[in-house]
Amino acid sequence: MKVVVIGCTHAGTAAVKTILADHPSAEVKVYERNDNISFLSCGIALYIAGQVKDPQGLFYSSPEELKKLGAQVHMRHDVLNVNVADKTILVKDLLSGEEFVENYDKLIVTTGSWPIIPDLDGLDLENVQLCKNYQHAKDIFSRQVGKKKVVIVGAGYIGIELVEAFRRQGSEVTLIDAQERILNKYLDKEITDILEAKLIEEGVQLKLNEKVKAFLGEKGKVSAVQTSKASYPADLVVLCIGFRPNTDLVKGQVETLANGAIIVDDYMQTSVKDVYAAGDSCAVNYNPNNGHAYIPLATNAVRMGFLVGKNIVGEKMKYRGTQATSGLYLYGYNIGATGVTEASAREYGLDVDSVYLEDNYRPEFMPSTEKVYMKLVYEKESKRIVGGQMMSKYDVTQSANTLSLAIQTHQTVEDLALVDFFFQPVYDRPFNYLNILAQAALAKEN
Ligand SMILES: Cc1cc2nc3c(=O)[nH]c(=O)nc-3n(C[C@H](O)[C@H](O)[C@H](O)COP(=O)(O)OP(=O)(O)OC[C@H]3O[C@@H](n4cnc5c(N)ncnc54)[C@H](O)[C@@H]3O)c2cc1C
């Protein structure tokens, strides 16, 4: 069996390792346009903040490791074309310039995603930066030196993490977003209100409801960002307004969502036999509404890549779907979220109700305690849990994982209200805060 893998970051690496573990005699050829594999982008903000000193620590695999496992790894090779009808790809060696055709028995498309780049004047100015891969990490890191005024465009989790990182380095930071709330895809207003107040208290210039119109420059370098309302001085701009799937190679050849995200079945097979896909190039099977969604996360990428490996010869292990569970640390707050928010539920065709609660995580007789801010989102009719948000200065993020499991296993509000969680006053009350949250939902319904 000859397997060709296009793209090797998280999904590609997981697929290659699993295939070689399960099918040691398979011929596995990897084509990757970069000179590195497995870079953890989540470490970029930590590197900029100075918490991670050596970016080499942000790789968990290498071309050498995959070669040792038996793969033929071709770095700095760009795949220019895919033909699923005759099972071939066209490859360019980026170092020699040579082009050649490669055939396959099984093809794995793990080409990931690329930042969305708006069509604006001034994009080509020096110090207007993207934030996705190792090269971007190095560019941002080298360019930040001596840059006092940093503008971050996009208040999703990537932009938000960069805000704190640059503030730690002493930069003046302006955060701009066209939406009216930060982190609006992950958290509802009760929680984002608290975080926005915190950002302002920390000296961040928060500019919401403002659309970037252009980047202004002097002598080829960015000097300001013009929005629908004002102009903000900038020595460095980082664009973080989202991602799009990198799937032009298979456009029109496999079934996709409107944005180009490849649709796969429960076994990672695309609509074309022997063509598999995983990670940011794909739509995910989203459990809250049992539909498809585009939610690019490393967690999905490694899981889907692993499943490509498991199912490359016959359907052996089923994808359980995702709730897009995520975690974030911001200025002392530990934040975890899973499933839909109250605000996003309608987009997914769900009719929901919700409950929001603030409570101390452990009894007041303890020497200290912290408030937990929490929200539960559930279907009106069935009372099935479809989303949850947890935030506290105490680390309650694992509770978002518990809620994730509740969504995946179709638990109701009543199930969560009565589920057996331990009690120990160091950690919680006789009813754990998740029980209390669900009980508040029951009380509201009654
Ligand atoms: C700053 C930042 C922070 C993040 N933090 C988190 C986090 O905390 N938690 C989390 O779960 N997720 C996080 N993510 C998301 C996560 O990084 C992505 O979901 C993940 O990288 C997807 O992996 P992938 O392998 O599917 O795709 P990608 O990482 O996009 O990799 C695709 C690979 O394919 C290669 N490729 C593409 N086209 C071709 C071609 N034609 N020929 C050859 N090679 C090609 C590319 O060079 C690339 O190496 C973060 C992302 C960013 C940018």
PDB file of C-alpha atoms in Angstrom, residues 359-364 366 368-372 392-394 396 424-429 431-433:
ATOM      1  CA  ASP A 359     -20.606  31.009  43.206  1.00  0.00           C
ATOM      2  CA  ASN A 360     -17.527  30.340  45.335  1.00  0.00           C
ATOM      3  CA  TYR A 361     -15.776  27.152  44.356  1.00  0.00           C
ATOM      4  CA  ARG A 362     -15.316  26.027  47.999  1.00  0.00           C
ATOM      5  CA  PRO A 363     -16.803  26.871  51.418  1.00  0.00           C
ATOM      6  CA  GLU A 364     -16.244  30.322  52.922  1.00  0.00           C
ATOM      7  CA  MET A 366     -11.685  27.843  54.148  1.00  0.00           C
ATOM      8  CA  SER A 368      -9.622  31.591  50.900  1.00  0.00           C
ATOM      9  CA  THR A 369     -11.951  30.903  48.050  1.00  0.00           C
ATOM     10  CA  GLU A 370     -12.538  32.228  44.533  1.00  0.00           C
ATOM     11  CA  LYS A 371     -15.633  33.011  42.557  1.00  0.00           C
ATOM     12  CA  VAL A 372     -16.584  30.708  39.678  1.00  0.00           C
ATOM     13  CA  SER A 392     -12.384  31.509  37.718  1.00  0.00           C
ATOM     14  CA  LYS A 393      -9.078  32.579  39.233  1.00  0.00           C
ATOM     15  CA  TYR A 394      -9.092  29.019  40.602  1.00  0.00           C
ATOM     16  CA  VAL A 396     -11.829  25.159  36.898  1.00  0.00           C
ATOM     17  CA  GLN A 424     -13.798  17.702  49.800  1.00  0.00           C
ATOM     18  CA  PRO A 425     -13.737  21.235  51.265  1.00  0.00           C
ATOM     19  CA  VAL A 426     -10.269  21.913  49.867  1.00  0.00           C
ATOM     20  CA  TYR A 427     -11.794  21.624  46.384  1.00  0.00           C
ATOM     21  CA  ASP A 428     -15.558  22.157  46.416  1.00  0.00           C
ATOM     22  CA  ARG A 429     -18.832  22.044  48.337  1.00  0.00           C
ATOM     23  CA  PHE A 431     -22.639  19.788  45.712  1.00  0.00           C
ATOM     24  CA  ASN A 432     -19.882  20.477  43.183  1.00  0.00           C
ATOM     25  CA  TYR A 433     -20.207  23.747  41.260  1.00  0.00           C
TER      26      TYR A 433
END
